[in-house]
Amino acid sequence: MSLPSTARVVIIGGGVVGTSALYHLAKAGWSDCVLLEKNELTAGSTWHAAGNCPNFAANYGVMNMQRYGLEMYRNLADEVDYPINYHVTGAVRLAHSHERMMEFERVRDMAAQMGLQMDMCTPDELQGHMPFMETHDLEGGLWDPLDGDIDPSQVTQALAKGARSLGATIARFTPATGVSREGGEWVVHTEKGDIRCEYVVNAAGYYAARVGEWFLPHGGREVPLTVMSHQYFLTEAIPEVKAWTEANGRKVPMLRDVDSSYYLRQDTHSLNLGPYERNCQVGWASGKEMPEDFSFQLYPDDLDRLEWYIMDAMERVPLLGTQGVQRNINGPIPYAPDGLPMIGPMPGVPNAFEAHSFTFGIAQGGGAGKVLSEWIMHGYTEWDMWSVDPRRYTDHADAGFTTAKAMETYGHEYAMHFPHHEWPAGRDKKLSPNHDRLLADGAQMGAYNGWERVNWFAKDGDDTSEGATHTWDRNGPWQARVREEAQAVRDHAGIIDLAGFSRFGVSGDGAAEGLRGLITGALPKVGRMNLIYIADARGHVLTEMSCIRHAEDDFTLMTAAVAQWHDGEILRAAMPDSVTITDKTRDVVAMLLTGPAARDLLSPLTDADLSLGWLTHQQATVAGKPAMLARVSFAGELGWEVHCAPEDTAAVYAAIRDAGATPFGMYALNSLRIEKGYLTWKGDLSADYGLFETGLGRFVKLDKPQDFPGKTALAEAPQPPAKRLVMLKVETGAQDAPYMASVFAGGEQAGVVLSAAYGHRVEAALAIAMLDAHVPAGMDVEIAVYGQRLTATVQPDMCQWDADNVRIRA
């Protein structure tokens, strides 16, 4: 086969993910695409994958992606006329504790939103599904009838056949050797010739970090990926398993003992045990140790590190110990720091995309191909997929961080992610100049895009152990302190260190006009600030920024810490060449002083004019140090953001603290902002919803002349929208409603919760929800909260505290 010299898209990597992306592109009409594989298809992690196919995921976006892919797999063999061994066996997940049952209840609720049925089970019901296991020590479990396993090579070859039949090209035994950029196009180099293309995709599996090095000269970064060694083994044939299969005409359901951290499933008439062990092992300590080609190869066996898991599994399923080991598989699998894949735009590089770091690549490959193809073709995805966006990790994700987090994630693959728990590995990557003072005051820290921020301040005697956070409940050791911090802001004044705000300087001829053509609404006047929104082509919320205007064409834009690379790319892609965009995130530290006494505390420390109104800003000195004061408060009280250089921050903070401001943390700020109905990015503000649905119509100016992204879609959007953002006042249970908890009206699902907290100023549990428009204000609804149904009332207004903004404008 001769290699094409041009293509629309070149995909590097021929595993299940690369072939799925090629298939989805071709199916959408983009048949002028080429996949390059240096060996045979499936030669990387795909060939030795166990092929398990769960719907279960604690992350909503990932579950949706898996649901789509598994549904596609069930019909793929007929669609492309290629045989696939796909066994839909069902699976049980075991719970040793009530907390695990609560997690299962939450996942079952999310699954129901997608049309998937999962059943909560008693121990006896679990044994009815999987008869060979012991259940005496179990709390219960979960049954997923659509779980199962698939042959990884067959599904990959089926996707490849489907792609070829639609006109796409697959070049096997054609290793890519590098990339270059000419005239706005990519040139992908191979030993068989070059291919010019519009888009290039790094789908190189555990070689993705090495391929990523090719893009460093073009604005790329070192790919945050660690190759882990994962083992599973197969027993010899077990007569009882064979007899059960013959009697029932199907395989024994899969078992996952997630508290012990392994899966166990039937393979022919044997059993396949795959642990995720705490004493895990990195496959290669660095990319430099990787051989040029590890196709169809494995690591040496290392069963000793699996001993505890093997013994535990034999106690659970005694049949496992009746036969010897037939074969052990010890192969490389890639891990991102959080164990979720990297799917989407390659950070810093134009028209380059990533689809790698899949720890469950077979289960996620089908959906990943859909998501990636949409990103390439449209610039957005059907579902908000921020949880897998490669831009979620920025410059803190160096090799040390990535390896530490990957080992932590692998060793806790099935861990419950409690709402107040902070994982300890890879910490202290970015510190505020106030860090030592914060710790001295009892700060309990959390990581926000690598920045250490205070979650809450402990006092002597408070339980600050990691174990204390292993709960779904609201009322941990932090809650009394969060209440005190919120009430200090309400009654006097508090200060919070907000190091790590993403901050961009946008200046130069045409800056104002460039922004007008990008945002949905209006810019502030000089000396003022406001919120601005950017939409995608559908009119859905892409991002929110605070816009501070210094001069006609001179702006500072601030956004969420984690949005740094995401929003920076949006700005750089949209602004004309005459405009300079400077990332100033590390150049300035922000602190918020807020509360009714804020003016009295600040006045003796500053030469600023503190009579200037809400949404103004000014340059001044605070404690003798230069600072910018912005009259705004995310807590909804009188207040100023104080922005100063890192070298001046500690002195300014100390002066404000010593003047009498109470330090408060992110937990209190979250409570305060929810009472005001203020929204957070990738919490309440999501690409799943349009601006009108999200209640942001006042930030949409359809009559302005600029043709901003999403303008046509917003002009054509139905009015009123079919869904709307609402505030719910919730019956006070032990837990806050989790993200994507179902809301029921009249017994029917009518919406989902996006964020929730207890409001200490209004003394009520609150939740922000996206609700069907036909559900009226004042109506009682129900929320699914970890297996309970809590009653909630739809409020007439989003704001529950100081609705007229008297306090914030004081």
PDB file of N, CA, C and O in Angstrom, residues 87 89 131-132 238-253 265-271 319:
ATOM      1  N   HIS A  87     -19.062 -10.810  25.618  1.00  0.00           N
ATOM      2  CA  HIS A  87     -19.881 -11.522  26.594  1.00  0.00           C
ATOM      3  C   HIS A  87     -20.475 -10.515  27.572  1.00  0.00           C
ATOM      4  O   HIS A  87     -19.764  -9.943  28.401  1.00  0.00           O
ATOM      5  N   THR A  89     -22.114 -10.409  30.578  1.00  0.00           N
ATOM      6  CA  THR A  89     -22.326 -11.365  31.662  1.00  0.00           C
ATOM      7  C   THR A  89     -23.046 -10.764  32.862  1.00  0.00           C
ATOM      8  O   THR A  89     -23.561 -11.482  33.711  1.00  0.00           O
ATOM      9  N   PRO A 131     -22.826 -17.321  42.271  1.00  0.00           N
ATOM     10  CA  PRO A 131     -23.039 -18.333  43.322  1.00  0.00           C
ATOM     11  C   PRO A 131     -21.774 -18.855  43.994  1.00  0.00           C
ATOM     12  O   PRO A 131     -21.876 -19.502  45.030  1.00  0.00           O
ATOM     13  N   PHE A 132     -20.595 -18.573  43.452  1.00  0.00           N
ATOM     14  CA  PHE A 132     -19.383 -19.201  43.974  1.00  0.00           C
ATOM     15  C   PHE A 132     -18.687 -18.374  45.052  1.00  0.00           C
ATOM     16  O   PHE A 132     -17.583 -18.709  45.474  1.00  0.00           O
ATOM     17  N   ILE A 238     -11.367 -24.752  35.586  1.00  0.00           N
ATOM     18  CA  ILE A 238     -12.014 -25.135  36.840  1.00  0.00           C
ATOM     19  C   ILE A 238     -13.289 -25.892  36.497  1.00  0.00           C
ATOM     20  O   ILE A 238     -14.209 -25.326  35.882  1.00  0.00           O
ATOM     21  N   PRO A 239     -13.371 -27.159  36.849  1.00  0.00           N
ATOM     22  CA  PRO A 239     -14.537 -27.974  36.437  1.00  0.00           C
ATOM     23  C   PRO A 239     -15.870 -27.362  36.853  1.00  0.00           C
ATOM     24  O   PRO A 239     -16.852 -27.424  36.097  1.00  0.00           O
ATOM     25  N   GLU A 240     -15.959 -26.793  38.058  1.00  0.00           N
ATOM     26  CA  GLU A 240     -17.230 -26.240  38.521  1.00  0.00           C
ATOM     27  C   GLU A 240     -17.669 -25.050  37.662  1.00  0.00           C
ATOM     28  O   GLU A 240     -18.873 -24.843  37.437  1.00  0.00           O
ATOM     29  N   VAL A 241     -16.721 -24.246  37.214  1.00  0.00           N
ATOM     30  CA  VAL A 241     -17.044 -23.114  36.339  1.00  0.00           C
ATOM     31  C   VAL A 241     -17.551 -23.617  35.001  1.00  0.00           C
ATOM     32  O   VAL A 241     -18.543 -23.117  34.453  1.00  0.00           O
ATOM     33  N   LYS A 242     -16.872 -24.634  34.475  1.00  0.00           N
ATOM     34  CA  LYS A 242     -17.304 -25.226  33.210  1.00  0.00           C
ATOM     35  C   LYS A 242     -18.717 -25.800  33.330  1.00  0.00           C
ATOM     36  O   LYS A 242     -19.575 -25.571  32.460  1.00  0.00           O
ATOM     37  N   ALA A 243     -18.986 -26.513  34.415  1.00  0.00           N
ATOM     38  CA  ALA A 243     -20.302 -27.127  34.604  1.00  0.00           C
ATOM     39  C   ALA A 243     -21.392 -26.061  34.711  1.00  0.00           C
ATOM     40  O   ALA A 243     -22.487 -26.206  34.140  1.00  0.00           O
ATOM     41  N   TRP A 244     -21.107 -24.972  35.450  1.00  0.00           N
ATOM     42  CA  TRP A 244     -22.105 -23.900  35.595  1.00  0.00           C
ATOM     43  C   TRP A 244     -22.404 -23.260  34.244  1.00  0.00           C
ATOM     44  O   TRP A 244     -23.564 -22.975  33.915  1.00  0.00           O
ATOM     45  N   THR A 245     -21.367 -23.028  33.459  1.00  0.00           N
ATOM     46  CA  THR A 245     -21.540 -22.408  32.147  1.00  0.00           C
ATOM     47  C   THR A 245     -22.384 -23.294  31.240  1.00  0.00           C
ATOM     48  O   THR A 245     -23.288 -22.821  30.533  1.00  0.00           O
ATOM     49  N   GLU A 246     -22.099 -24.582  31.255  1.00  0.00           N
ATOM     50  CA  GLU A 246     -22.859 -25.498  30.402  1.00  0.00           C
ATOM     51  C   GLU A 246     -24.307 -25.607  30.859  1.00  0.00           C
ATOM     52  O   GLU A 246     -25.230 -25.691  30.037  1.00  0.00           O
ATOM     53  N   ALA A 247     -24.537 -25.544  32.152  1.00  0.00           N
ATOM     54  CA  ALA A 247     -25.898 -25.649  32.677  1.00  0.00           C
ATOM     55  C   ALA A 247     -26.714 -24.391  32.426  1.00  0.00           C
ATOM     56  O   ALA A 247     -27.941 -24.462  32.227  1.00  0.00           O
ATOM     57  N   ASN A 248     -26.050 -23.244  32.434  1.00  0.00           N
ATOM     58  CA  ASN A 248     -26.762 -21.971  32.317  1.00  0.00           C
ATOM     59  C   ASN A 248     -26.654 -21.328  30.944  1.00  0.00           C
ATOM     60  O   ASN A 248     -27.322 -20.325  30.677  1.00  0.00           O
ATOM     61  N   GLY A 249     -25.798 -21.848  30.110  1.00  0.00           N
ATOM     62  CA  GLY A 249     -25.665 -21.326  28.753  1.00  0.00           C
ATOM     63  C   GLY A 249     -25.005 -19.962  28.674  1.00  0.00           C
ATOM     64  O   GLY A 249     -25.165 -19.237  27.690  1.00  0.00           O
ATOM     65  N   ARG A 250     -24.237 -19.586  29.691  1.00  0.00           N
ATOM     66  CA  ARG A 250     -23.557 -18.289  29.698  1.00  0.00           C
ATOM     67  C   ARG A 250     -22.425 -18.317  30.713  1.00  0.00           C
ATOM     68  O   ARG A 250     -22.311 -19.269  31.498  1.00  0.00           O
ATOM     69  N   LYS A 251     -21.602 -17.289  30.670  1.00  0.00           N
ATOM     70  CA  LYS A 251     -20.482 -17.188  31.597  1.00  0.00           C
ATOM     71  C   LYS A 251     -20.957 -16.721  32.975  1.00  0.00           C
ATOM     72  O   LYS A 251     -21.997 -16.071  33.102  1.00  0.00           O
ATOM     73  N   VAL A 252     -20.176 -17.049  33.976  1.00  0.00           N
ATOM     74  CA  VAL A 252     -20.425 -16.576  35.327  1.00  0.00           C
ATOM     75  C   VAL A 252     -20.255 -15.055  35.346  1.00  0.00           C
ATOM     76  O   VAL A 252     -19.339 -14.518  34.724  1.00  0.00           O
ATOM     77  N   PRO A 253     -21.137 -14.319  36.021  1.00  0.00           N
ATOM     78  CA  PRO A 253     -20.965 -12.867  36.094  1.00  0.00           C
ATOM     79  C   PRO A 253     -19.628 -12.471  36.707  1.00  0.00           C
ATOM     80  O   PRO A 253     -19.059 -13.192  37.533  1.00  0.00           O
ATOM     81  N   ARG A 265     -13.090 -12.558  36.980  1.00  0.00           N
ATOM     82  CA  ARG A 265     -14.088 -12.935  35.982  1.00  0.00           C
ATOM     83  C   ARG A 265     -13.696 -14.235  35.314  1.00  0.00           C
ATOM     84  O   ARG A 265     -12.548 -14.689  35.379  1.00  0.00           O
ATOM     85  N   GLN A 266     -14.675 -14.821  34.667  1.00  0.00           N
ATOM     86  CA  GLN A 266     -14.460 -16.068  33.934  1.00  0.00           C
ATOM     87  C   GLN A 266     -13.747 -15.783  32.619  1.00  0.00           C
ATOM     88  O   GLN A 266     -14.010 -14.792  31.938  1.00  0.00           O
ATOM     89  N   ASP A 267     -12.815 -16.686  32.267  1.00  0.00           N
ATOM     90  CA  ASP A 267     -12.142 -16.631  30.978  1.00  0.00           C
ATOM     91  C   ASP A 267     -12.114 -18.064  30.443  1.00  0.00           C
ATOM     92  O   ASP A 267     -11.384 -18.895  30.962  1.00  0.00           O
ATOM     93  N   THR A 268     -12.893 -18.344  29.394  1.00  0.00           N
ATOM     94  CA  THR A 268     -13.180 -19.719  28.968  1.00  0.00           C
ATOM     95  C   THR A 268     -13.755 -20.461  30.182  1.00  0.00           C
ATOM     96  O   THR A 268     -14.798 -20.083  30.686  1.00  0.00           O
ATOM     97  N   HIS A 269     -13.036 -21.473  30.700  1.00  0.00           N
ATOM     98  CA  HIS A 269     -13.534 -22.148  31.895  1.00  0.00           C
ATOM     99  C   HIS A 269     -12.621 -21.917  33.091  1.00  0.00           C
ATOM    100  O   HIS A 269     -12.711 -22.629  34.101  1.00  0.00           O
ATOM    101  N   SER A 270     -11.751 -20.932  32.981  1.00  0.00           N
ATOM    102  CA  SER A 270     -10.864 -20.573  34.082  1.00  0.00           C
ATOM    103  C   SER A 270     -11.328 -19.257  34.690  1.00  0.00           C
ATOM    104  O   SER A 270     -12.337 -18.677  34.271  1.00  0.00           O
ATOM    105  N   LEU A 271     -10.584 -18.772  35.686  1.00  0.00           N
ATOM    106  CA  LEU A 271     -10.864 -17.481  36.293  1.00  0.00           C
ATOM    107  C   LEU A 271      -9.681 -16.532  36.056  1.00  0.00           C
ATOM    108  O   LEU A 271      -8.518 -16.955  36.053  1.00  0.00           O
ATOM    109  N   LEU A 319     -13.127 -21.346  44.897  1.00  0.00           N
ATOM    110  CA  LEU A 319     -12.784 -22.063  43.667  1.00  0.00           C
ATOM    111  C   LEU A 319     -11.494 -21.558  43.048  1.00  0.00           C
ATOM    112  O   LEU A 319     -10.797 -22.306  42.348  1.00  0.00           O
TER     113      LEU A 319
END
